[in-house]
Short mmCIF file of the C-alpha atoms (twelve columns), coordinates in Angstrom:
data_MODEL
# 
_entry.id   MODEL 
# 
loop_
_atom_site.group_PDB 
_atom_site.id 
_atom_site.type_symbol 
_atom_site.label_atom_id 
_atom_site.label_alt_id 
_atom_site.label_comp_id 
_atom_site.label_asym_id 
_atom_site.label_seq_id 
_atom_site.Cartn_x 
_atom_site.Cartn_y 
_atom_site.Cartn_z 
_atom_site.pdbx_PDB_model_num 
ATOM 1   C CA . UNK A 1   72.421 -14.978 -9.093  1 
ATOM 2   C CA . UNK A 2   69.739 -12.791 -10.407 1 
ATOM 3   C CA . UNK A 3   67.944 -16.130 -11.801 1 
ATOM 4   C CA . UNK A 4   68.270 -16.970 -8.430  1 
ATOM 5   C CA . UNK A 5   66.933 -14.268 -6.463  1 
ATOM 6   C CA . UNK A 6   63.704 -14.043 -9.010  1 
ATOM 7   C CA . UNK A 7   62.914 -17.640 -8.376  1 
ATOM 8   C CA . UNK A 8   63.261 -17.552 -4.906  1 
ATOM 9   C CA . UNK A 9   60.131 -14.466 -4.592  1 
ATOM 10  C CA . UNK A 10  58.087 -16.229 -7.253  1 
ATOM 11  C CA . UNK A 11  55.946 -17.752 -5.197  1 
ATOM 12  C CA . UNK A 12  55.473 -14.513 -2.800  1 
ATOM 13  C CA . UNK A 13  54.805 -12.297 -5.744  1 
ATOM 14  C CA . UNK A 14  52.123 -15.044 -6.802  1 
ATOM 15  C CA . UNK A 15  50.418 -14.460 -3.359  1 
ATOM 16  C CA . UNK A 16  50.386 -10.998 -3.774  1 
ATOM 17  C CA . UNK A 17  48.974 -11.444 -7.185  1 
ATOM 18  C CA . UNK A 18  46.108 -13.871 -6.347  1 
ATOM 19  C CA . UNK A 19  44.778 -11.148 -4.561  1 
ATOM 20  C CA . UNK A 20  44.729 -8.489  -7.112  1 
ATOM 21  C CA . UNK A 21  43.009 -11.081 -9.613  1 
ATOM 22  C CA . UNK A 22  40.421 -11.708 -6.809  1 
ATOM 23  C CA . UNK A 23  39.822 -8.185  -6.482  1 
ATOM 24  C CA . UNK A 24  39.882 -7.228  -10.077 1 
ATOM 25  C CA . UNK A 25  37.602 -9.899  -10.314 1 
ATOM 26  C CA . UNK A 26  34.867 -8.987  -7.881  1 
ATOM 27  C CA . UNK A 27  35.010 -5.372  -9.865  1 
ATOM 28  C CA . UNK A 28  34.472 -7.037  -13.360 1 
ATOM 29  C CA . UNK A 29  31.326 -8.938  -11.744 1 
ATOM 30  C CA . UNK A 30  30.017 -5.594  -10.210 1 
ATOM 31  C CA . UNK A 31  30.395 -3.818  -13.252 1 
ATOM 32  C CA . UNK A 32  26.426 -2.943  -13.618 1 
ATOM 33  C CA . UNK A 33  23.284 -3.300  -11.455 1 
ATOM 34  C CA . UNK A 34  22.188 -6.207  -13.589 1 
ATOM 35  C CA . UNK A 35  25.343 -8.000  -12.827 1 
ATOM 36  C CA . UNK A 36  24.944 -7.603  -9.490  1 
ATOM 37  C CA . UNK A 37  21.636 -6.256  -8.383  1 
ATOM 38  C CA . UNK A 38  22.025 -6.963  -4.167  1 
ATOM 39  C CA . UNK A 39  25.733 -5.412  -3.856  1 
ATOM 40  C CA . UNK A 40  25.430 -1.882  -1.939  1 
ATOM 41  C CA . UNK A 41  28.471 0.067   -1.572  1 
ATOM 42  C CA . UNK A 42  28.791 -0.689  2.190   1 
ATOM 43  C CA . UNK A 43  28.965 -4.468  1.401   1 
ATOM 44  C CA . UNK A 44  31.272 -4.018  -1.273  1 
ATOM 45  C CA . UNK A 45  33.339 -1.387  0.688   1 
ATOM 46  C CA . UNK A 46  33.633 -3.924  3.354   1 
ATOM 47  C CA . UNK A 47  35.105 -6.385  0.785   1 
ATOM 48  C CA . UNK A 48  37.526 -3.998  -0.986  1 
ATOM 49  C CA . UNK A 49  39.207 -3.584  2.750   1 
ATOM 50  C CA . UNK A 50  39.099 -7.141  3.628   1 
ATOM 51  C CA . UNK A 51  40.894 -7.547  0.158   1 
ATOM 52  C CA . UNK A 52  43.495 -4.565  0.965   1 
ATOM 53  C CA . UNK A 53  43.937 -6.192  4.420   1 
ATOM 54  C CA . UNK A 54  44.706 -10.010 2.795   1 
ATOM 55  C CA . UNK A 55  47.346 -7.658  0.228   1 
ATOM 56  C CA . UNK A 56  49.075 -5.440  3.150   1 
ATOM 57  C CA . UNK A 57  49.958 -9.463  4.925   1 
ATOM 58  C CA . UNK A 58  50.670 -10.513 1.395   1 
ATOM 59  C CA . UNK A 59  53.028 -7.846  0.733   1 
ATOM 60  C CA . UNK A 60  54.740 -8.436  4.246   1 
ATOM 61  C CA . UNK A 61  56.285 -11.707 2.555   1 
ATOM 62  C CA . UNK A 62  57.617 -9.311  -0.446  1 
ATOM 63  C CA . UNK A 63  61.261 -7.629  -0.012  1 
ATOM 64  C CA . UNK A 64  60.841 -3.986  0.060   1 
ATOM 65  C CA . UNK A 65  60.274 -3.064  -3.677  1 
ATOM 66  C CA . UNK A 66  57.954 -0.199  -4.003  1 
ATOM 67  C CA . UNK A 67  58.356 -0.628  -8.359  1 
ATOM 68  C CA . UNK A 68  56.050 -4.291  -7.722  1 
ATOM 69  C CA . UNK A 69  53.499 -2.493  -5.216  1 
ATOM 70  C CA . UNK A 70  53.342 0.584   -7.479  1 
ATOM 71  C CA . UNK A 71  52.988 -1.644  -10.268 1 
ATOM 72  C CA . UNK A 72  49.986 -3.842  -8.758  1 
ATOM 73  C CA . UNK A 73  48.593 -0.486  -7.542  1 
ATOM 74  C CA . UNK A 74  48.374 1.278   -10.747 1 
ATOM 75  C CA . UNK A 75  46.968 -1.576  -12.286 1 
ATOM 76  C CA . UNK A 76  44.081 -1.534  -9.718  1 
ATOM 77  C CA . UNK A 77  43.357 1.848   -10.180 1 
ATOM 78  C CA . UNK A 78  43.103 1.525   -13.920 1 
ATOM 79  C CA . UNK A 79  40.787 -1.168  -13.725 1 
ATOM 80  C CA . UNK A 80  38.642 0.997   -10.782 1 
ATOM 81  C CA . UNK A 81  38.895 4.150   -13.170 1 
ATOM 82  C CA . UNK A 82  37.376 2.005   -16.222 1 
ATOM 83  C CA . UNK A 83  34.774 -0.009  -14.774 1 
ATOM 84  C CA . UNK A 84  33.325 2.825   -12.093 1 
ATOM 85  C CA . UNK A 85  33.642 6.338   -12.845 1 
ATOM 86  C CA . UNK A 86  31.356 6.141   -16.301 1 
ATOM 87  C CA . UNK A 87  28.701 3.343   -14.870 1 
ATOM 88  C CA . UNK A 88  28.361 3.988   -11.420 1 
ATOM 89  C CA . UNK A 89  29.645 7.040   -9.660  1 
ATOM 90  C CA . UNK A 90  28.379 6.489   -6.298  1 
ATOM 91  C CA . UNK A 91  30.380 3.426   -5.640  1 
ATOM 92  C CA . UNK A 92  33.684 5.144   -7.667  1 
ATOM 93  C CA . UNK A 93  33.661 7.034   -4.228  1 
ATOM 94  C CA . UNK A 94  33.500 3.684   -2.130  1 
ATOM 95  C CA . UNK A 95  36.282 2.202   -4.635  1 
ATOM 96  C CA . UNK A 96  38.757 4.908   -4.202  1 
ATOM 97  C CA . UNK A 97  38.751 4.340   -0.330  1 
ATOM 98  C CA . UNK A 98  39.628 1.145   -0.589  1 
ATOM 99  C CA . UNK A 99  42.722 1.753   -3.010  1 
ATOM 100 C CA . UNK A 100 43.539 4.599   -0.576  1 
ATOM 101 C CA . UNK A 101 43.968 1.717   1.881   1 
ATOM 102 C CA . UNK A 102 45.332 -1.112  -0.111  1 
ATOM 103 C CA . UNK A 103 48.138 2.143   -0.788  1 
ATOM 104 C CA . UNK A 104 48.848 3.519   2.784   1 
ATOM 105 C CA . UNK A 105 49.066 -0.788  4.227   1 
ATOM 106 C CA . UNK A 106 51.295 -1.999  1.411   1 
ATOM 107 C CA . UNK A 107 53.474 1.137   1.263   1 
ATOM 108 C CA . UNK A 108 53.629 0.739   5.948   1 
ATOM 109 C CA . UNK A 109 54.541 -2.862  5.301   1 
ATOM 110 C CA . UNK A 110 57.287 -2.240  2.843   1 
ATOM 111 C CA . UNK A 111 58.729 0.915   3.906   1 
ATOM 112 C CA . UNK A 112 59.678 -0.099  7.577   1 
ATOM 113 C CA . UNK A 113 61.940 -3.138  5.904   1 
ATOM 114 C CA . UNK A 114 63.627 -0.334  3.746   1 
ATOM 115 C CA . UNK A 115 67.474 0.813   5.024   1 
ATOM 116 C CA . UNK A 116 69.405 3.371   4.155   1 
ATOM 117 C CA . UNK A 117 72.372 2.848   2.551   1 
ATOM 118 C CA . UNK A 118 74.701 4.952   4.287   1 
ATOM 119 C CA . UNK A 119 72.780 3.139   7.621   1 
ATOM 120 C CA . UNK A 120 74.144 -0.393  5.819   1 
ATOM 121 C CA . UNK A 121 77.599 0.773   4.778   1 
ATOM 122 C CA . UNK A 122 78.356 2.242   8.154   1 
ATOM 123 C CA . UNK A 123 76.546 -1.218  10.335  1 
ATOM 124 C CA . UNK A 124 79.046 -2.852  7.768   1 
ATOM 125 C CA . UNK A 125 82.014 -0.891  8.752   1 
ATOM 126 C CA . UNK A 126 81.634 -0.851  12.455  1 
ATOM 127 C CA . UNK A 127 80.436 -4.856  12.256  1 
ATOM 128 C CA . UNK A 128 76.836 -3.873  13.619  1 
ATOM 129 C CA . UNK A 129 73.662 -5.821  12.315  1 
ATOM 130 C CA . UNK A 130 71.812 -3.175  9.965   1 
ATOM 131 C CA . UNK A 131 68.394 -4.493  11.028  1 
ATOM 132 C CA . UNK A 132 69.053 -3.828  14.874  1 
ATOM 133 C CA . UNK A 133 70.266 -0.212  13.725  1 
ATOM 134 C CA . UNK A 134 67.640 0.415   11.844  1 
ATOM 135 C CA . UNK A 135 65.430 -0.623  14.499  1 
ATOM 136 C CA . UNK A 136 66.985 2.148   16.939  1 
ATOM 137 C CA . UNK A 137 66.950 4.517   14.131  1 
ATOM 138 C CA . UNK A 138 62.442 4.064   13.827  1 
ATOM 139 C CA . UNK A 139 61.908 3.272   17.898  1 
ATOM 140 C CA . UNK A 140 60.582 6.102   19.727  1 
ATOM 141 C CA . UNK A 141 62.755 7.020   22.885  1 
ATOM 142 C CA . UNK A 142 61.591 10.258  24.771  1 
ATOM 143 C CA . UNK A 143 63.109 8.122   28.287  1 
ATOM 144 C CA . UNK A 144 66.253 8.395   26.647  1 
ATOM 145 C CA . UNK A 145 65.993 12.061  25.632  1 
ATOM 146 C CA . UNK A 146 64.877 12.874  29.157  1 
ATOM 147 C CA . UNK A 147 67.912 10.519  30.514  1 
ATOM 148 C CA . UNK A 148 70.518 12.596  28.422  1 
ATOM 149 C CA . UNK A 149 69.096 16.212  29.304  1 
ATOM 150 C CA . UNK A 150 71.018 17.486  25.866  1 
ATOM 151 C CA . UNK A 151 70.078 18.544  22.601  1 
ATOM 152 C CA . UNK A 152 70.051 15.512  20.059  1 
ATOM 153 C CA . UNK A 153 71.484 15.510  16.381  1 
ATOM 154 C CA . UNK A 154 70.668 13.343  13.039  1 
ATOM 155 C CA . UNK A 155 68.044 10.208  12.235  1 
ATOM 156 C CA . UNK A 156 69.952 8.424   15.541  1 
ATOM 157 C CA . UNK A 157 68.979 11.569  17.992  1 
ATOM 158 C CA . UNK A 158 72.970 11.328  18.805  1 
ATOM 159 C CA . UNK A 159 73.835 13.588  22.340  1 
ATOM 160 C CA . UNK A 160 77.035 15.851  22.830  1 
ATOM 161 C CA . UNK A 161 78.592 12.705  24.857  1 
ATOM 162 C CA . UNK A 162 78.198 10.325  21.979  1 
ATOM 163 C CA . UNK A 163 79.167 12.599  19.010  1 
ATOM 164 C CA . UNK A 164 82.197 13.402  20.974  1 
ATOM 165 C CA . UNK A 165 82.653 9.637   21.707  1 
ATOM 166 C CA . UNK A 166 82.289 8.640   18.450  1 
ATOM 167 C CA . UNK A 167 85.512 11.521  17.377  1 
ATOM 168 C CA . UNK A 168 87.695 10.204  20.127  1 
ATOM 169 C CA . UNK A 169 87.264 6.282   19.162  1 
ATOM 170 C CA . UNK A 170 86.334 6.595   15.482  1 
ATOM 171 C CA . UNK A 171 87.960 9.969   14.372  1 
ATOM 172 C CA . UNK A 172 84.380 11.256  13.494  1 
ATOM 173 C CA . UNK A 173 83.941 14.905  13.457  1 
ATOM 174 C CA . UNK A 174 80.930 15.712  15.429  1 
ATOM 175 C CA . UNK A 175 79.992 18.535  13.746  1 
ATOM 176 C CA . UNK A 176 79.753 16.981  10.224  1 
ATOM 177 C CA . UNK A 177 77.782 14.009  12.593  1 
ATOM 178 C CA . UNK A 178 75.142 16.772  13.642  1 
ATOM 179 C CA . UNK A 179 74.544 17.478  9.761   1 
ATOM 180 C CA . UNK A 180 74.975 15.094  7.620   1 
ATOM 181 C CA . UNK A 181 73.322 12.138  7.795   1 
ATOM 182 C CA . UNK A 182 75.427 9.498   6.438   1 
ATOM 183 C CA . UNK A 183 78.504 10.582  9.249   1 
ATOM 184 C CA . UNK A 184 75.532 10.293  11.982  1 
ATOM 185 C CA . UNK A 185 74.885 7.075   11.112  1 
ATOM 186 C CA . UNK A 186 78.730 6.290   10.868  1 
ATOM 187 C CA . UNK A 187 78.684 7.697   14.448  1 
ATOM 188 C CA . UNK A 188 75.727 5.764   15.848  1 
ATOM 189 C CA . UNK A 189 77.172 2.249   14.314  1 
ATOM 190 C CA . UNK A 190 80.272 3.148   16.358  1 
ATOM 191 C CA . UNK A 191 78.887 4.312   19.977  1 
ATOM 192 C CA . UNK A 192 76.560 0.755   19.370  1 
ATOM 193 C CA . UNK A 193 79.658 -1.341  18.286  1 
ATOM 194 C CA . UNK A 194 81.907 0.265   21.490  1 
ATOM 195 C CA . UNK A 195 78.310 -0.255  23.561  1 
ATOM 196 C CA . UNK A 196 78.544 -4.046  22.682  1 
ATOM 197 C CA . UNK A 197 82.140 -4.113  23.552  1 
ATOM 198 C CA . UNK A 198 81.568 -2.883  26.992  1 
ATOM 199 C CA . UNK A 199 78.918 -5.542  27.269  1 
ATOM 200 C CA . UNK A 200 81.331 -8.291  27.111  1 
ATOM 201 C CA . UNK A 201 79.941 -8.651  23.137  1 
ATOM 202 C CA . UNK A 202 76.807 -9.079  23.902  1 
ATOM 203 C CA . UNK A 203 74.541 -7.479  21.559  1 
ATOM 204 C CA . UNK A 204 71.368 -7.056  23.472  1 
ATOM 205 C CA . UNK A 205 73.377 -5.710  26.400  1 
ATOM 206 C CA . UNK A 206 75.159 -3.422  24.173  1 
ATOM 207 C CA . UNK A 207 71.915 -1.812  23.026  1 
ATOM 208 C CA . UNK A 208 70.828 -1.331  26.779  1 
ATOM 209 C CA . UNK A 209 74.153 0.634   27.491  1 
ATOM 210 C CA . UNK A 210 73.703 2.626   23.967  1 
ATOM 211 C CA . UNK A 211 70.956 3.918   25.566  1 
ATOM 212 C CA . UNK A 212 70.945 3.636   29.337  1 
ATOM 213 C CA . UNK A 213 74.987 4.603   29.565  1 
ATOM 214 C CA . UNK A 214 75.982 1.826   32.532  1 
ATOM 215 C CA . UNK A 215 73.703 -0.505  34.945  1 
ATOM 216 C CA . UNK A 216 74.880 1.223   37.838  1 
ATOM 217 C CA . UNK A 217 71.699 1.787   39.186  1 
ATOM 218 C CA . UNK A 218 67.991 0.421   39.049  1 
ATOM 219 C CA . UNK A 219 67.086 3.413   37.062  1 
ATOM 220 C CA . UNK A 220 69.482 2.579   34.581  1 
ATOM 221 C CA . UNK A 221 69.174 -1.137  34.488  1 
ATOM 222 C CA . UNK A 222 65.468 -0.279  34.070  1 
ATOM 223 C CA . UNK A 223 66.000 2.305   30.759  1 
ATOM 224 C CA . UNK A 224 68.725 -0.549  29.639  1 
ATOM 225 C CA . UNK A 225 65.814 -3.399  30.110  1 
ATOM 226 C CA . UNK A 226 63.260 -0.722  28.621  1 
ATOM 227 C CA . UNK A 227 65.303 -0.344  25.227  1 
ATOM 228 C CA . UNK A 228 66.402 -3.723  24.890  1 
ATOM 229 C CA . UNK A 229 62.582 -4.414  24.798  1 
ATOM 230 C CA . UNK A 230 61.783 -1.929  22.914  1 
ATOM 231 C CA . UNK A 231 64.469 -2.452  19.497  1 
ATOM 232 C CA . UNK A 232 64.342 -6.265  20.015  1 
ATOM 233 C CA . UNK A 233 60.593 -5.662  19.247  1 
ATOM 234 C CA . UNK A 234 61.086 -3.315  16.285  1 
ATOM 235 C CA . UNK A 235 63.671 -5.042  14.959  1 
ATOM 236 C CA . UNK A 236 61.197 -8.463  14.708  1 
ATOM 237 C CA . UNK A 237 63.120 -10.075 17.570  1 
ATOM 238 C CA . UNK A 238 61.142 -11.026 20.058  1 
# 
């Protein structure tokens, strides 16, 4: 199985890896004025982000490890360190940017596909898709906290009328929900799963009543269409 799973991300890895070699590359060239005598820092700043830009859509075809990025990463930096901070200082400066960059977009790319486990084991228990709860748990929803007018608890911003749903339905104590993390998620998976329910078992739907409550009304068919939007996007649906 692990054989399997290796073989499978070769090929992404060696994407990833082509354009490390092209970078590290380009720095070997550039290593002295003589080897290079028209490159300026602004041209070859320009190239170092093209490079981290080709790496961060690279790495978007890698599962979320950060031990292959760091890896790659600290390789870069070695070869950055080496080449540039003993023969030319004033594009080390120019250098460091760029692995600044190639950092921060590899690191956005991969941590937004990263779950928490407790957020998997309770999607598993309550028969929710993980991704679409993690998608609710990183969207942004001030509508929603304006729509509940109540104080909100945990990574899933859970109200008073959820929490105390989730205890009736699920048996889940609302005040360990407030605190601890891995009972809020428990909680969330729950009030979605019940949401879904209500929906006739429609998923989509079910998120718009997570959020919106009921359809009653044009407001709340509007916050309903509004968040179905809104998690289908973050979740890569749509």
């Amino acid at each position: 199985m692990v054989l399997a799973v290796s073989m499978a991300h070769r090929w992404r890895c060696n994407i990833l890896g082509r354009h490390v070699a092209n970078l590290a590359d380009h720095v070997a060239g550039c290593r002295n004025r003589n080897n290079c005598p028209s490159l300026d820092a602004a041209k070859f700043g320009e190239k170092s982000m093209n490079m981290a830009s080709n790496l961060a859509e690279a790495a978007s075809s890698l599962p979320a490890n950060f031990l292959v990025a760091a890896t790659l990463l600290l390789g870069l930096s070695s070869v950055y360190l080496v080449i540039f901070w003993q023969s030319w200082p004033r594009i080390f400066g120019v250098s460091l940017l760029a692995m600044a960059s190639i950092s921060f977009t590899i690191t956005a790319t991969l941590g937004k596909d990263v779950i928490d486990p407790c957020l998997e084991k309770a999607a598993s228990e309550f028969g929710v898709p993980a991704k679409v709860l993690n998608a609710m748990r990183l969207a942004d929803s001030p509508p929603h906290n304006e729509a509940l007018a109540a104080r909100l608890f945990g990574p899933m911003g859970l109200g008073e009328p959820a929490l105390l749903a989730a205890q009736k339905g699920a048996n889940i104590d609302p005040d360990e929900a407030k605190i601890d993390t891995c009972q809020n998620f428990r909680a969330a998976a729950w009030f979605l799963s019940d949401a879904r329910r209500r929906a006739g078992g429609d998923l989509w739907q079910g998120v718009g009543l997570y959020y919106a409550g009921d359809t009653s009304t044009k407001r709340r068919k509007d916050l309903s269409d509004l968040y179905i939007a809104r998690i289908q996007k973050a979740a890569g649906e749509n």
